[in-house]
Amino acid sequence: MNNLNRRDFIRNGLLLAGAGSLASFHYMNAMPSSSFVYPIGACDWSIGKTSDPDAFRLAKELGLDGIQVSLGTAKNNMHLRQPQIQQEFLAASRSSGVRIGSMAIGELNNVPYKSESITQEWVHDCIDVAQVLGCKVILLAFFHHGDLRNDPAGKAEVIRKLREVAPKAEKQGIYLAIESWLSAEEHLEIIEGVGSSHVRVYYDVANATEMGYDIYREMKLLGTEYICEIHMKENGQLLGQGKVDFQRVRDTLKDIGYRDWLVIEGAVPSGGQMFPAYIENRRFLAQLMNA
């Protein structure tokens, strides 16, 4: 099946089943274009607050609208699975006015989804946690030990496990978003293999640029049908001062009708400090995307 036919197959078949849930996922698309403002957030790990409710206080100081929250780490046994910890995060969000934009299981980079059985428990539980926290997207990370490049057996196991958990995600209206070193076409192959409207892509503009992919073509190929959320990222530079052409990113996102979270990751100059860097990164994005 060629790339265009594969995309048509998924769009016309698999996503038809999820048409009802698309309305809730793209709730911001219902806003008049004249009044829409992109919400800007950051990963909790990027501001030094991995799975820490203090991330909300810091995010407020940085002027951010939201936080991408980590489920936890292997060391703390994914502590956001505990109801008491969930309530601490919800209270921190309310008191700061900073929203929970999405969740992430970054520990999958060290404890790979493709090979470790405990990870399926984490994903199952994270779906429940996301529902409690009121967000719709869970980033599943596939880097370092979880890398899927040149690993057909690993891809096959990921597809098998996602097939098993996807019905729960569909029922609860949660989207499982793959972030990896793979190309857009390879992501679509996984989505096709799973056969679920609730398995999508978490697109990272810097990672894809590092791999040599044409990110503007990829984002158009994937579109809002498959892109859950965006990492606005740069490696070792402030946003707008590195390899990624963020004006073209802006134009591409507007072309495909993406109107959801912009989540800052990385983007601290070598030897620089996080706080002033994120003040500048937020200002840059707000000026560029919401002018």
XYZ file of C-alpha atoms in Angstrom:
291
model
C 0.000 0.000 0.000
C 1.547 3.344 -0.984
C 1.682 6.295 1.401
C -1.291 8.204 0.022
C -3.475 5.104 -0.137
C -2.460 4.226 3.416
C -3.486 7.668 4.614
C -6.832 7.435 2.791
C -7.417 3.986 4.243
C -6.895 5.142 7.795
C -8.804 8.374 7.358
C -11.828 6.818 5.648
C -11.933 3.644 7.706
C -10.427 3.779 11.155
C -11.161 7.403 11.914
C -14.811 7.065 10.934
C -15.320 5.055 14.105
C -13.863 7.889 16.166
C -15.775 10.710 14.480
C -17.832 11.414 17.567
C -14.797 11.761 19.799
C -13.029 14.048 17.332
C -15.440 16.804 18.239
C -14.334 16.748 21.876
C -10.638 16.397 21.027
C -10.662 19.420 18.727
C -12.938 21.474 20.953
C -10.830 24.564 20.301
C -11.536 24.289 16.563
C -15.111 25.378 17.262
C -13.877 28.797 18.338
C -14.180 31.586 15.735
C -10.848 32.099 13.973
C -10.801 35.757 14.970
C -10.845 34.873 18.684
C -8.602 31.796 18.743
C -5.343 32.016 20.691
C -2.922 29.087 20.803
C -2.423 27.902 24.401
C 1.280 27.631 25.221
C 2.629 25.093 27.688
C 5.817 23.273 28.588
C 6.895 19.768 29.572
C 7.324 19.417 33.326
C 10.725 17.756 32.782
C 11.934 20.680 30.658
C 11.410 23.118 33.526
C 13.029 20.775 36.052
C 9.797 19.626 37.732
C 9.214 16.079 36.496
C 5.940 14.773 37.960
C 6.082 17.491 40.628
C 3.014 19.629 41.472
C 5.355 22.579 42.001
C 5.537 22.685 38.202
C 2.305 24.689 38.231
C 3.719 27.443 40.441
C 6.782 27.714 38.238
C 4.716 27.611 35.050
C 2.661 30.547 36.309
C 5.857 32.535 36.946
C 6.922 31.723 33.383
C 3.615 32.968 31.994
C 2.601 29.554 30.625
C -0.980 28.438 30.071
C -0.382 24.779 30.856
C 1.893 21.895 31.692
C 2.471 18.499 30.119
C 2.557 16.287 33.194
C 4.630 13.129 33.624
C 2.894 10.073 35.096
C 5.997 9.547 37.198
C 9.166 7.499 37.155
C 10.047 3.896 37.861
C 11.659 5.120 41.090
C 8.409 6.597 42.448
C 6.308 3.800 40.928
C 4.462 6.216 38.622
C 3.076 8.053 41.636
C 0.381 9.968 39.791
C -1.535 6.700 39.846
C -2.236 7.430 43.522
C -5.530 9.316 44.126
C -3.888 11.523 46.767
C -1.189 12.646 44.317
C -3.818 13.289 41.647
C -5.663 15.588 44.026
C -2.419 17.448 44.789
C -1.932 18.094 41.079
C -5.520 19.204 40.585
C -5.251 21.559 43.557
C -1.981 23.000 42.228
C -3.598 23.544 38.842
C -6.608 25.295 40.346
C -4.620 27.534 42.657
C -2.182 28.599 39.930
C -4.665 28.871 37.082
C -2.274 26.768 34.981
C -4.002 23.956 33.110
C -3.020 20.320 32.660
C -2.559 20.205 28.901
C -1.627 16.545 28.515
C 0.272 13.661 30.104
C 3.436 11.757 29.208
C 5.153 8.508 30.118
C 8.750 9.499 29.467
C 10.078 6.556 31.488
C 9.329 4.400 28.437
C 12.677 5.648 27.114
C 14.386 3.672 29.873
C 11.847 0.888 30.431
C 10.775 0.124 26.848
C 7.166 -0.444 25.919
C 8.324 -2.884 23.243
C 9.929 -5.291 25.721
C 8.870 -4.715 29.348
C 5.508 -6.090 30.501
C 5.088 -3.565 33.356
C 4.710 -0.784 30.804
C 1.293 -2.020 29.703
C 0.078 -1.561 33.275
C 1.445 1.991 33.197
C -0.431 2.811 29.992
C -3.680 1.266 31.238
C -3.448 3.222 34.491
C -2.422 6.455 32.768
C -5.664 6.395 30.776
C -7.563 6.448 34.063
C -5.338 9.185 35.466
C -5.760 11.352 32.357
C -9.504 11.115 32.740
C -9.295 12.240 36.376
C -6.975 15.123 35.460
C -9.235 16.194 32.610
C -6.814 15.891 29.697
C -7.140 13.931 26.466
C -3.592 13.115 25.281
C -0.936 10.739 26.633
C 2.518 10.910 25.060
C 4.186 7.502 24.749
C 7.950 7.950 24.335
C 10.080 5.728 22.080
C 13.658 6.968 22.401
C 16.890 5.598 23.915
C 16.185 1.987 24.957
C 12.690 2.237 23.456
C 13.869 3.250 19.972
C 11.890 1.542 17.178
C 14.200 2.310 14.247
C 15.289 -0.812 12.359
C 13.408 -2.957 14.854
C 10.539 -4.798 13.120
C 10.065 -7.128 16.094
C 9.818 -4.155 18.441
C 7.272 -2.468 16.172
C 5.216 -5.652 16.006
C 5.138 -5.907 19.802
C 4.165 -2.246 20.153
C 1.315 -2.790 17.693
C 0.171 -5.863 19.612
C 0.172 -4.032 22.946
C -1.538 -0.954 21.554
C -4.246 -3.129 20.024
C -4.904 -4.525 23.488
C -5.123 -1.161 25.276
C -6.699 0.969 22.526
C -10.327 -0.079 23.226
C -10.000 1.320 26.763
C -8.577 4.572 25.394
C -11.438 4.784 22.900
C -14.063 4.155 25.562
C -12.642 6.858 27.837
C -11.926 9.366 25.077
C -8.153 9.389 25.567
C -5.605 9.536 22.725
C -2.346 7.568 22.867
C 0.281 9.598 21.008
C 3.490 8.024 19.718
C 6.635 10.162 19.820
C 9.651 8.544 18.220
C 12.489 8.882 15.716
C 10.299 7.303 13.018
C 9.118 9.076 9.881
C 5.515 10.116 9.313
C 5.023 7.130 7.005
C 6.358 4.713 9.625
C 4.036 6.206 12.231
C 1.117 5.700 9.858
C 2.124 2.051 9.434
C 1.883 1.559 13.206
C -1.476 3.340 13.350
C -2.775 1.182 10.519
C -1.483 -1.929 12.256
C -3.262 -1.036 15.496
C -6.496 -0.094 13.776
C -7.673 2.454 16.334
C -8.818 6.047 15.921
C -7.287 6.803 19.342
C -3.671 5.986 18.480
C -1.980 8.998 16.908
C 1.300 10.918 16.660
C 2.935 13.377 19.048
C 4.887 15.535 16.606
C 8.223 17.022 17.657
C 9.591 19.501 15.134
C 13.189 19.343 16.412
C 13.406 15.537 16.569
C 12.090 15.193 13.034
C 14.487 17.895 11.825
C 17.431 16.070 13.449
C 16.422 12.938 11.523
C 16.512 14.859 8.245
C 12.769 14.617 7.587
C 10.938 17.389 5.746
C 8.862 18.442 8.739
C 6.562 20.719 6.744
C 5.657 17.910 4.336
C 5.276 15.470 7.236
C 2.928 17.726 9.156
C 0.785 18.159 6.050
C 0.772 14.403 5.449
C -0.266 13.635 9.024
C -2.606 16.583 9.413
C -4.863 17.083 12.397
C -6.263 13.598 11.775
C -3.117 12.080 13.244
C -1.221 14.813 15.101
C -2.418 14.945 18.713
C -0.131 17.648 19.987
C 3.086 19.495 19.079
C 6.431 19.897 20.818
C 7.837 23.284 19.891
C 11.427 22.356 20.469
C 14.992 23.315 19.647
C 18.208 21.642 20.752
C 20.760 23.888 22.471
C 19.159 27.115 21.226
C 16.216 29.355 21.953
C 13.176 28.836 19.744
C 13.739 30.685 16.485
C 17.517 30.636 16.790
C 18.286 27.061 15.757
C 17.632 24.691 12.864
C 13.823 24.836 12.840
C 12.116 27.487 10.709
C 9.287 28.367 13.088
C 7.663 30.783 10.654
C 7.189 27.848 8.273
C 5.990 25.744 11.208
C 3.393 28.443 11.981
C 2.256 28.605 8.367
C 2.044 24.815 8.105
C 0.041 24.467 11.315
C -2.376 27.121 10.123
C -2.644 25.397 6.721
C -3.610 22.059 8.286
C -5.941 23.700 10.801
C -4.028 22.736 13.941
C -5.498 24.705 16.843
C -4.420 22.943 20.018
C -1.539 23.081 22.520
C 1.957 24.281 21.628
C 4.242 22.624 24.172
C 7.786 23.923 24.652
C 10.523 21.331 25.164
C 14.283 21.857 25.358
C 15.159 25.241 23.820
C 17.742 26.314 26.418
C 21.076 27.587 25.012
C 24.166 25.630 25.940
C 25.321 26.897 29.330
C 22.158 28.987 29.701
C 19.523 29.021 32.429
C 16.038 27.598 32.065
C 14.024 30.482 33.558
C 15.094 33.353 31.261
C 15.147 30.950 28.306
C 11.522 29.933 28.875
C 10.412 33.518 29.403
C 11.882 34.278 25.979
C 10.563 31.079 24.364
C 7.028 31.803 25.536
C 7.267 35.407 24.331
C 8.576 34.249 20.950
C 5.760 31.729 20.456
C 3.046 34.102 21.633
C 4.236 36.814 19.284
C 4.720 34.453 16.334
C 1.630 32.274 16.678
C -0.915 34.648 18.205
C -0.127 37.898 16.420
